Amino acid sequence: MKKIILIFMILFSAQVSLAQMKTIKGSVTDGSGSPLPGANVNVLGEKNGTVTDLDGSFSIKAEKGRTLVISYIGFDQQNVVVGDEVIKVRLKESSENKLNEVVVTSLGIKKSKKSLTYSAQEVKGDEVTRVKDANLVNSLSGKVAGLTVEKSASGAGGSVKVTIRGNTSATNNQPLYVIDGIPMLNTSSSQGNQVFGDTAGGNRDGGDAISMMNPDDIESITVLKGASAAALYGSQGANGVILVTTKRGKEGKVTANYNSSVFVDNVVSLPEFQTSYAAEAGATTSWGAAKKSPNHVKDFYNTGMTYINSVSINGGTDKMTTSLTYANTKVDGVMPTNEFKKNNIALRQSIKMFDDRVTVDASLSYAEQKINNKPVNALYFNPLTGVYLFPRGNDFDTYKNNYEVFDPARNLMVQNWPTGTSDIIQNPFWIQNRNRSIDKNQSLISSAAITYKANDWLSFKTRGGYNKLNNSFDKRMYASTNLTLSGANGRYIYSDSESSQLYADLIATISTKINADFSFNANIGTSLTKSTINDAITSDSGTTKGGLVYANWFNTGNFDSAGKNNQIVGAKKEVQSVFASATFDYKEILFLDVTGRNDWSSTLVNTDNLGFFYPSVGLTGILSEMVSLPETISFAKFRASYAQVGNDVGAYLTTPLNTVGNGGQLGIPQVGPSPGSSLKPEKQNSYELGTEWRFFNNRLGFDFTYYQNETKNQLIQAPAPIPNTTGYANYAFNAGSIQNKGLEITLFAKPVVLDNFSWDLGLNFASNKNTVLDLGAGAQGAVNTVILTNGDPNSYRYVLEVGKPFGEIQGKNILRNDKGQIVLDADGRIQKTEFVDLGSSNPDFMLGFSNMFKYKKAFLNVLVNGRFGGHVMSMTEAMLDFYGVSKASGDARDAGGVSINAIDINGNAVTTMSAKEYYNQVGDRSGATGEYMYKATNIKLGEISLGYSFDFSKSTIFNTVNLSVVGKNLFFFYKDAPFDPNVTLSTGEGLQGVDIFGAPSTRSIGVNLNLTF
């Protein structure tokens, strides 16, 4: 009997023991409720452990009553006792390390910053919205080392030129934008690239998709700077990647948030004008007698107003979360009749199903904007040429209030101007009211992702995304518009462009511990990308005959000729890819990253190889955990990486398309491969070394990166020999290389940390040296000089030239002898050189210096931006001098002429020349533009915000109320150029480093209100 009882007790004990061992499920999030993938979950005192998956979820076997130890880099460790309920852990950011230690990387995967083998920098959403801009990308300026943001001269709704670590390609240098893991097509329907401008509406900026996003939708932005960071995106990520993570609903009660920003905008950096001399009767230039004139230029501009309002609602349960936002932006521009309106709506929904094994995340974002009279640059259809060059001594208000007068001979209103119009100068108010334009853009970004967790170490995710961008342009030119630009009865242009991209991928994720010392994480996947760029139709009555049959009737049925109507087949491309990445982790002190991707592109049909492989490898070591360092050193890390990426060729270059002209006449393609050659993608080899150090308990630290890359197989176009067997006017071929090397330093410090007061500062430094190493030989055999902007007959052009930085500004200088004396010709006139190199607009280095002060519930944020080195040209100043309206031309007349050091044809010294004679020979758009080069160096107060957080939670429905006074682009501490060198006329590859009557930049001062309830 005793034996039976003993056996029964043993069996009962075993049963109880087995019953206590159970599978524990849970999740780990950060303080904001966002999941933390890769967090360590271990049973205290045992070797049993696991890591969380992409959604921060985990499961582990443990006995009831045991303690789980949950840790994550940059957060305080937390211990949880195993019970019967699902474990939900929200980790607090480590008090010893307040830096953002978790960042989003390629494929949307979160990694600890500690483990990264490459440079990546994160900007939180509140840094983007602290001082809002109608274009969220402008808010990144100065906040990321190595990221250059050049604001468009097209005002609100204009696209932004962004480069990461310099220009690397002769064809495309814009980074890839990825929204919640889905690559986005960020094309523009139109970008100006001409000195005169386009006769079909001027140098027009068609806008882009990223500029239309709502800043309040942004959770964070991570910039993957180098090839190693972007290698998993293959040819799409050749120029770096900007990862945008949007806000998702958070578990808990439903909350609502309202944001409102109001700015007053005023122009800055206007040219200086003379008001002491008038024009002779009927003259277009102002070289007449002394006569006081009012300065009408400043009064031409309005005080602009910007209104940005948004409301968001979010909330949910542990199984489902929802986020819904709406935003409205309205800008009354500083240019008369310029108005911008934008509406955004976004919805994001996340659902967990089947015992949290399946997660569905879907989002939809739609934006539409309308712009009346978007500012253009250059000479055609630009009201600023008429404003600036207006013949002094005439009454500007007369032509403002009476920009049109009745013509009884034609029985209609015609343009009124004191001297008659020209192709480059018309009445500015006629342009604004009778050459009106309307730009409309629509952007749709949609995505869906399904994640299935197969077990503790394996999960699958499939994603799909579709984004579409539409642009329409409507321009109506009334009769009496200059005949270079319009028919006698007027002109009507309507164009519609559509671009779209479909993306899908499937990724398997493996996350496991090999043993107590080694961890292994891997991603294996495949993707498909199909895109169509600028599928467009244009209806244009043109300038032939009358343009329109009946004057000022803007209807396609009223065209005098259909010769300018056309349809453009969009550039279609399909890329199929497979990729894999693996991270090996030894004791969290040594990390090895290996990635590989192979792309097969439809644009490489009819070439030797349809596919191209891009590998990368990186190694990181945590020195501070390998060896014993002084107590003053809190953290030390070294990293090194190598990667290869590249750009594939443009659509239809390997399969050139014929064109159909008037009357069905077949036209031969303009560009095609040279006979016997095979086009191939650009290939960039990139090396990167970096180190990160922190001191004094993380109160001071820096991140240093050195990189070098060379992009070979540049896609070059050059004139084909005549005759040739293909009939192509130009051959496309691979030749040459472009090198970039530089360094980046990010410095942070907490100089003061008290109970009620703190001071945080950050410094971003970046220096890039860019050199065109080779451009190959053209079809004619000569060494290539690639012209990005052809200025003839104007004295500006923008080129690629061997041995020079990317984008050399060329112009014409005054001809001088070996002694530096001006050489006059037989008529005593100043002579000019042919096109010569004048400099590059590329900066030597850039700085962003931020300061954040907090006192109790008050705060002050200050951002100073600096751009050092490089040169820019002002063709505007050259023309102001020629027309005698610049301050310099007035001062020269006051001084009795211009002092020069010259010799005539007989060798006699000439020391003075009259102001009119000098500026008529040196000034103007085809003059000696070398005299109009300026340093691009400038330092400005980029942003400032001063605010207070009110606590009304006990007496009102509001949880938080934040009110702040904000400003952006407030003033320059130093600037040499007569315009803002940070503004660009084009976001394409040409028309850089020059001002040609671009709209001036603006200073904005406003108020920001944030309510949460």
JSON list of N, CA and C in Angstrom, two decimals, residues 397-443:
[
{"chain": "A", "resi": 397, "resn": "ASP", "atom": "N", "xyz": [2.05, 102.67, -61.05]},
{"chain": "A", "resi": 397, "resn": "ASP", "atom": "CA", "xyz": [0.67, 102.42, -60.65]},
{"chain": "A", "resi": 397, "resn": "ASP", "atom": "C", "xyz": [-0.30, 102.57, -61.82]},
{"chain": "A", "resi": 398, "resn": "THR", "atom": "N", "xyz": [0.06, 103.43, -62.77]},
{"chain": "A", "resi": 398, "resn": "THR", "atom": "CA", "xyz": [-0.80, 103.58, -63.96]},
{"chain": "A", "resi": 398, "resn": "THR", "atom": "C", "xyz": [-0.93, 102.27, -64.69]},
{"chain": "A", "resi": 399, "resn": "TYR", "atom": "N", "xyz": [0.17, 101.55, -64.82]},
{"chain": "A", "resi": 399, "resn": "TYR", "atom": "CA", "xyz": [0.16, 100.29, -65.57]},
{"chain": "A", "resi": 399, "resn": "TYR", "atom": "C", "xyz": [-0.27, 99.12, -64.69]},
{"chain": "A", "resi": 400, "resn": "LYS", "atom": "N", "xyz": [-0.32, 99.37, -63.39]},
{"chain": "A", "resi": 400, "resn": "LYS", "atom": "CA", "xyz": [-0.90, 98.38, -62.49]},
{"chain": "A", "resi": 400, "resn": "LYS", "atom": "C", "xyz": [-2.42, 98.45, -62.53]},
{"chain": "A", "resi": 401, "resn": "ASN", "atom": "N", "xyz": [-2.94, 99.68, -62.48]},
{"chain": "A", "resi": 401, "resn": "ASN", "atom": "CA", "xyz": [-4.39, 99.86, -62.47]},
{"chain": "A", "resi": 401, "resn": "ASN", "atom": "C", "xyz": [-5.01, 99.79, -63.86]},
{"chain": "A", "resi": 402, "resn": "ASN", "atom": "N", "xyz": [-4.18, 99.98, -64.87]},
{"chain": "A", "resi": 402, "resn": "ASN", "atom": "CA", "xyz": [-4.68, 99.95, -66.25]},
{"chain": "A", "resi": 402, "resn": "ASN", "atom": "C", "xyz": [-3.77, 99.04, -67.09]},
{"chain": "A", "resi": 403, "resn": "TYR", "atom": "N", "xyz": [-3.69, 97.78, -66.67]},
{"chain": "A", "resi": 403, "resn": "TYR", "atom": "CA", "xyz": [-2.81, 96.86, -67.39]},
{"chain": "A", "resi": 403, "resn": "TYR", "atom": "C", "xyz": [-3.36, 96.51, -68.77]},
{"chain": "A", "resi": 404, "resn": "GLU", "atom": "N", "xyz": [-4.64, 96.84, -69.02]},
{"chain": "A", "resi": 404, "resn": "GLU", "atom": "CA", "xyz": [-5.23, 96.65, -70.33]},
{"chain": "A", "resi": 404, "resn": "GLU", "atom": "C", "xyz": [-6.08, 97.86, -70.70]},
{"chain": "A", "resi": 405, "resn": "VAL", "atom": "N", "xyz": [-6.11, 98.17, -71.98]},
{"chain": "A", "resi": 405, "resn": "VAL", "atom": "CA", "xyz": [-6.90, 99.29, -72.50]},
{"chain": "A", "resi": 405, "resn": "VAL", "atom": "C", "xyz": [-7.69, 98.80, -73.70]},
{"chain": "A", "resi": 406, "resn": "PHE", "atom": "N", "xyz": [-8.75, 99.52, -74.01]},
{"chain": "A", "resi": 406, "resn": "PHE", "atom": "CA", "xyz": [-9.62, 99.09, -75.12]},
{"chain": "A", "resi": 406, "resn": "PHE", "atom": "C", "xyz": [-9.02, 99.50, -76.47]},
{"chain": "A", "resi": 407, "resn": "ASP", "atom": "N", "xyz": [-9.01, 98.55, -77.39]},
{"chain": "A", "resi": 407, "resn": "ASP", "atom": "CA", "xyz": [-8.55, 98.79, -78.76]},
{"chain": "A", "resi": 407, "resn": "ASP", "atom": "C", "xyz": [-9.76, 98.77, -79.68]},
{"chain": "A", "resi": 408, "resn": "PRO", "atom": "N", "xyz": [-10.21, 99.94, -80.12]},
{"chain": "A", "resi": 408, "resn": "PRO", "atom": "CA", "xyz": [-11.41, 99.98, -80.96]},
{"chain": "A", "resi": 408, "resn": "PRO", "atom": "C", "xyz": [-11.22, 99.25, -82.29]},
{"chain": "A", "resi": 409, "resn": "ALA", "atom": "N", "xyz": [-9.99, 99.21, -82.79]},
{"chain": "A", "resi": 409, "resn": "ALA", "atom": "CA", "xyz": [-9.76, 98.53, -84.07]},
{"chain": "A", "resi": 409, "resn": "ALA", "atom": "C", "xyz": [-10.03, 97.03, -83.95]},
{"chain": "A", "resi": 410, "resn": "ARG", "atom": "N", "xyz": [-9.74, 96.46, -82.78]},
{"chain": "A", "resi": 410, "resn": "ARG", "atom": "CA", "xyz": [-9.95, 95.02, -82.58]},
{"chain": "A", "resi": 410, "resn": "ARG", "atom": "C", "xyz": [-11.19, 94.74, -81.73]},
{"chain": "A", "resi": 411, "resn": "ASN", "atom": "N", "xyz": [-11.76, 95.80, -81.17]},
{"chain": "A", "resi": 411, "resn": "ASN", "atom": "CA", "xyz": [-12.96, 95.67, -80.34]},
{"chain": "A", "resi": 411, "resn": "ASN", "atom": "C", "xyz": [-12.72, 94.74, -79.14]},
{"chain": "A", "resi": 412, "resn": "LEU", "atom": "N", "xyz": [-11.55, 94.90, -78.52]},
{"chain": "A", "resi": 412, "resn": "LEU", "atom": "CA", "xyz": [-11.24, 94.12, -77.32]},
{"chain": "A", "resi": 412, "resn": "LEU", "atom": "C", "xyz": [-10.16, 94.84, -76.52]},
{"chain": "A", "resi": 413, "resn": "MET", "atom": "N", "xyz": [-9.97, 94.37, -75.31]},
{"chain": "A", "resi": 413, "resn": "MET", "atom": "CA", "xyz": [-8.97, 94.94, -74.43]},
{"chain": "A", "resi": 413, "resn": "MET", "atom": "C", "xyz": [-7.60, 94.39, -74.81]},
{"chain": "A", "resi": 414, "resn": "VAL", "atom": "N", "xyz": [-6.58, 95.27, -74.82]},
{"chain": "A", "resi": 414, "resn": "VAL", "atom": "CA", "xyz": [-5.23, 94.83, -75.17]},
{"chain": "A", "resi": 414, "resn": "VAL", "atom": "C", "xyz": [-4.27, 95.30, -74.07]},
{"chain": "A", "resi": 415, "resn": "GLN", "atom": "N", "xyz": [-3.11, 94.70, -74.09]},
{"chain": "A", "resi": 415, "resn": "GLN", "atom": "CA", "xyz": [-2.10, 94.96, -73.07]},
{"chain": "A", "resi": 415, "resn": "GLN", "atom": "C", "xyz": [-1.58, 96.39, -73.15]},
{"chain": "A", "resi": 416, "resn": "ASN", "atom": "N", "xyz": [-1.36, 96.98, -71.98]},
{"chain": "A", "resi": 416, "resn": "ASN", "atom": "CA", "xyz": [-0.88, 98.36, -71.88]},
{"chain": "A", "resi": 416, "resn": "ASN", "atom": "C", "xyz": [0.50, 98.37, -71.22]},
{"chain": "A", "resi": 417, "resn": "TRP", "atom": "N", "xyz": [1.49, 98.96, -71.90]},
{"chain": "A", "resi": 417, "resn": "TRP", "atom": "CA", "xyz": [2.87, 99.03, -71.38]},
{"chain": "A", "resi": 417, "resn": "TRP", "atom": "C", "xyz": [3.53, 100.24, -72.01]},
{"chain": "A", "resi": 418, "resn": "PRO", "atom": "N", "xyz": [4.40, 100.95, -71.27]},
{"chain": "A", "resi": 418, "resn": "PRO", "atom": "CA", "xyz": [4.89, 102.24, -71.77]},
{"chain": "A", "resi": 418, "resn": "PRO", "atom": "C", "xyz": [5.74, 102.15, -73.03]},
{"chain": "A", "resi": 419, "resn": "THR", "atom": "N", "xyz": [6.40, 101.00, -73.27]},
{"chain": "A", "resi": 419, "resn": "THR", "atom": "CA", "xyz": [7.34, 100.94, -74.39]},
{"chain": "A", "resi": 419, "resn": "THR", "atom": "C", "xyz": [7.01, 99.85, -75.39]},
{"chain": "A", "resi": 420, "resn": "GLY", "atom": "N", "xyz": [5.87, 99.23, -75.26]},
{"chain": "A", "resi": 420, "resn": "GLY", "atom": "CA", "xyz": [5.61, 98.06, -76.09]},
{"chain": "A", "resi": 420, "resn": "GLY", "atom": "C", "xyz": [6.25, 96.85, -75.45]},
{"chain": "A", "resi": 421, "resn": "THR", "atom": "N", "xyz": [5.66, 95.71, -75.65]},
{"chain": "A", "resi": 421, "resn": "THR", "atom": "CA", "xyz": [6.15, 94.51, -74.98]},
{"chain": "A", "resi": 421, "resn": "THR", "atom": "C", "xyz": [7.23, 93.81, -75.80]},
{"chain": "A", "resi": 422, "resn": "SER", "atom": "N", "xyz": [7.95, 92.89, -75.13]},
{"chain": "A", "resi": 422, "resn": "SER", "atom": "CA", "xyz": [8.90, 92.02, -75.81]},
{"chain": "A", "resi": 422, "resn": "SER", "atom": "C", "xyz": [8.65, 90.60, -75.33]},
{"chain": "A", "resi": 423, "resn": "ASP", "atom": "N", "xyz": [9.41, 89.66, -75.88]},
{"chain": "A", "resi": 423, "resn": "ASP", "atom": "CA", "xyz": [9.20, 88.27, -75.45]},
{"chain": "A", "resi": 423, "resn": "ASP", "atom": "C", "xyz": [9.55, 88.08, -73.98]},
{"chain": "A", "resi": 424, "resn": "ILE", "atom": "N", "xyz": [10.47, 88.90, -73.44]},
{"chain": "A", "resi": 424, "resn": "ILE", "atom": "CA", "xyz": [10.90, 88.71, -72.06]},
{"chain": "A", "resi": 424, "resn": "ILE", "atom": "C", "xyz": [10.34, 89.75, -71.11]},
{"chain": "A", "resi": 425, "resn": "ILE", "atom": "N", "xyz": [9.72, 90.81, -71.62]},
{"chain": "A", "resi": 425, "resn": "ILE", "atom": "CA", "xyz": [9.14, 91.84, -70.75]},
{"chain": "A", "resi": 425, "resn": "ILE", "atom": "C", "xyz": [7.73, 92.14, -71.20]},
{"chain": "A", "resi": 426, "resn": "GLN", "atom": "N", "xyz": [6.79, 91.86, -70.31]},
{"chain": "A", "resi": 426, "resn": "GLN", "atom": "CA", "xyz": [5.40, 92.27, -70.50]},
{"chain": "A", "resi": 426, "resn": "GLN", "atom": "C", "xyz": [4.92, 92.96, -69.22]},
{"chain": "A", "resi": 427, "resn": "ASN", "atom": "N", "xyz": [3.76, 93.56, -69.30]},
{"chain": "A", "resi": 427, "resn": "ASN", "atom": "CA", "xyz": [3.17, 94.15, -68.11]},
{"chain": "A", "resi": 427, "resn": "ASN", "atom": "C", "xyz": [2.95, 93.04, -67.08]},
{"chain": "A", "resi": 428, "resn": "PRO", "atom": "N", "xyz": [3.55, 93.15, -65.88]},
{"chain": "A", "resi": 428, "resn": "PRO", "atom": "CA", "xyz": [3.43, 92.06, -64.90]},
{"chain": "A", "resi": 428, "resn": "PRO", "atom": "C", "xyz": [2.00, 91.77, -64.49]},
{"chain": "A", "resi": 429, "resn": "PHE", "atom": "N", "xyz": [1.14, 92.80, -64.50]},
{"chain": "A", "resi": 429, "resn": "PHE", "atom": "CA", "xyz": [-0.25, 92.58, -64.11]},
{"chain": "A", "resi": 429, "resn": "PHE", "atom": "C", "xyz": [-1.06, 91.97, -65.24]},
{"chain": "A", "resi": 430, "resn": "TRP", "atom": "N", "xyz": [-0.61, 92.19, -66.47]},
{"chain": "A", "resi": 430, "resn": "TRP", "atom": "CA", "xyz": [-1.21, 91.47, -67.60]},
{"chain": "A", "resi": 430, "resn": "TRP", "atom": "C", "xyz": [-0.87, 89.97, -67.47]},
{"chain": "A", "resi": 431, "resn": "ILE", "atom": "N", "xyz": [0.38, 89.68, -67.14]},
{"chain": "A", "resi": 431, "resn": "ILE", "atom": "CA", "xyz": [0.77, 88.28, -66.97]},
{"chain": "A", "resi": 431, "resn": "ILE", "atom": "C", "xyz": [-0.04, 87.63, -65.86]},
{"chain": "A", "resi": 432, "resn": "GLN", "atom": "N", "xyz": [-0.21, 88.36, -64.75]},
{"chain": "A", "resi": 432, "resn": "GLN", "atom": "CA", "xyz": [-0.90, 87.77, -63.60]},
{"chain": "A", "resi": 432, "resn": "GLN", "atom": "C", "xyz": [-2.39, 87.60, -63.83]},
{"chain": "A", "resi": 433, "resn": "ASN", "atom": "N", "xyz": [-2.97, 88.46, -64.69]},
{"chain": "A", "resi": 433, "resn": "ASN", "atom": "CA", "xyz": [-4.42, 88.43, -64.89]},
{"chain": "A", "resi": 433, "resn": "ASN", "atom": "C", "xyz": [-4.85, 87.91, -66.25]},
{"chain": "A", "resi": 434, "resn": "ARG", "atom": "N", "xyz": [-4.00, 88.06, -67.27]},
{"chain": "A", "resi": 434, "resn": "ARG", "atom": "CA", "xyz": [-4.40, 87.66, -68.62]},
{"chain": "A", "resi": 434, "resn": "ARG", "atom": "C", "xyz": [-3.49, 86.57, -69.21]},
{"chain": "A", "resi": 435, "resn": "ASN", "atom": "N", "xyz": [-2.51, 86.12, -68.42]},
{"chain": "A", "resi": 435, "resn": "ASN", "atom": "CA", "xyz": [-1.72, 84.93, -68.77]},
{"chain": "A", "resi": 435, "resn": "ASN", "atom": "C", "xyz": [-1.80, 83.95, -67.61]},
{"chain": "A", "resi": 436, "resn": "ARG", "atom": "N", "xyz": [-2.95, 83.88, -67.00]},
{"chain": "A", "resi": 436, "resn": "ARG", "atom": "CA", "xyz": [-3.12, 83.09, -65.78]},
{"chain": "A", "resi": 436, "resn": "ARG", "atom": "C", "xyz": [-2.87, 81.61, -66.01]},
{"chain": "A", "resi": 437, "resn": "SER", "atom": "N", "xyz": [-2.42, 80.95, -64.96]},
{"chain": "A", "resi": 437, "resn": "SER", "atom": "CA", "xyz": [-2.22, 79.51, -65.00]},
{"chain": "A", "resi": 437, "resn": "SER", "atom": "C", "xyz": [-2.86, 78.86, -63.77]},
{"chain": "A", "resi": 438, "resn": "ILE", "atom": "N", "xyz": [-3.29, 77.63, -63.95]},
{"chain": "A", "resi": 438, "resn": "ILE", "atom": "CA", "xyz": [-3.83, 76.84, -62.85]},
{"chain": "A", "resi": 438, "resn": "ILE", "atom": "C", "xyz": [-3.16, 75.48, -62.87]},
{"chain": "A", "resi": 439, "resn": "ASP", "atom": "N", "xyz": [-2.49, 75.14, -61.77]},
{"chain": "A", "resi": 439, "resn": "ASP", "atom": "CA", "xyz": [-1.89, 73.81, -61.59]},
{"chain": "A", "resi": 439, "resn": "ASP", "atom": "C", "xyz": [-2.73, 73.04, -60.60]},
{"chain": "A", "resi": 440, "resn": "LYS", "atom": "N", "xyz": [-3.07, 71.81, -60.97]},
{"chain": "A", "resi": 440, "resn": "LYS", "atom": "CA", "xyz": [-3.77, 70.92, -60.04]},
{"chain": "A", "resi": 440, "resn": "LYS", "atom": "C", "xyz": [-2.99, 69.63, -59.90]},
{"chain": "A", "resi": 441, "resn": "ASN", "atom": "N", "xyz": [-2.84, 69.18, -58.67]},
{"chain": "A", "resi": 441, "resn": "ASN", "atom": "CA", "xyz": [-2.15, 67.92, -58.40]},
{"chain": "A", "resi": 441, "resn": "ASN", "atom": "C", "xyz": [-3.01, 67.06, -57.50]},
{"chain": "A", "resi": 442, "resn": "GLN", "atom": "N", "xyz": [-2.99, 65.78, -57.77]},
{"chain": "A", "resi": 442, "resn": "GLN", "atom": "CA", "xyz": [-3.66, 64.81, -56.92]},
{"chain": "A", "resi": 442, "resn": "GLN", "atom": "C", "xyz": [-2.68, 63.67, -56.63]},
{"chain": "A", "resi": 443, "resn": "SER", "atom": "N", "xyz": [-2.62, 63.25, -55.38]},
{"chain": "A", "resi": 443, "resn": "SER", "atom": "CA", "xyz": [-1.71, 62.18, -54.99]},
{"chain": "A", "resi": 443, "resn": "SER", "atom": "C", "xyz": [-2.46, 61.15, -54.16]}
]
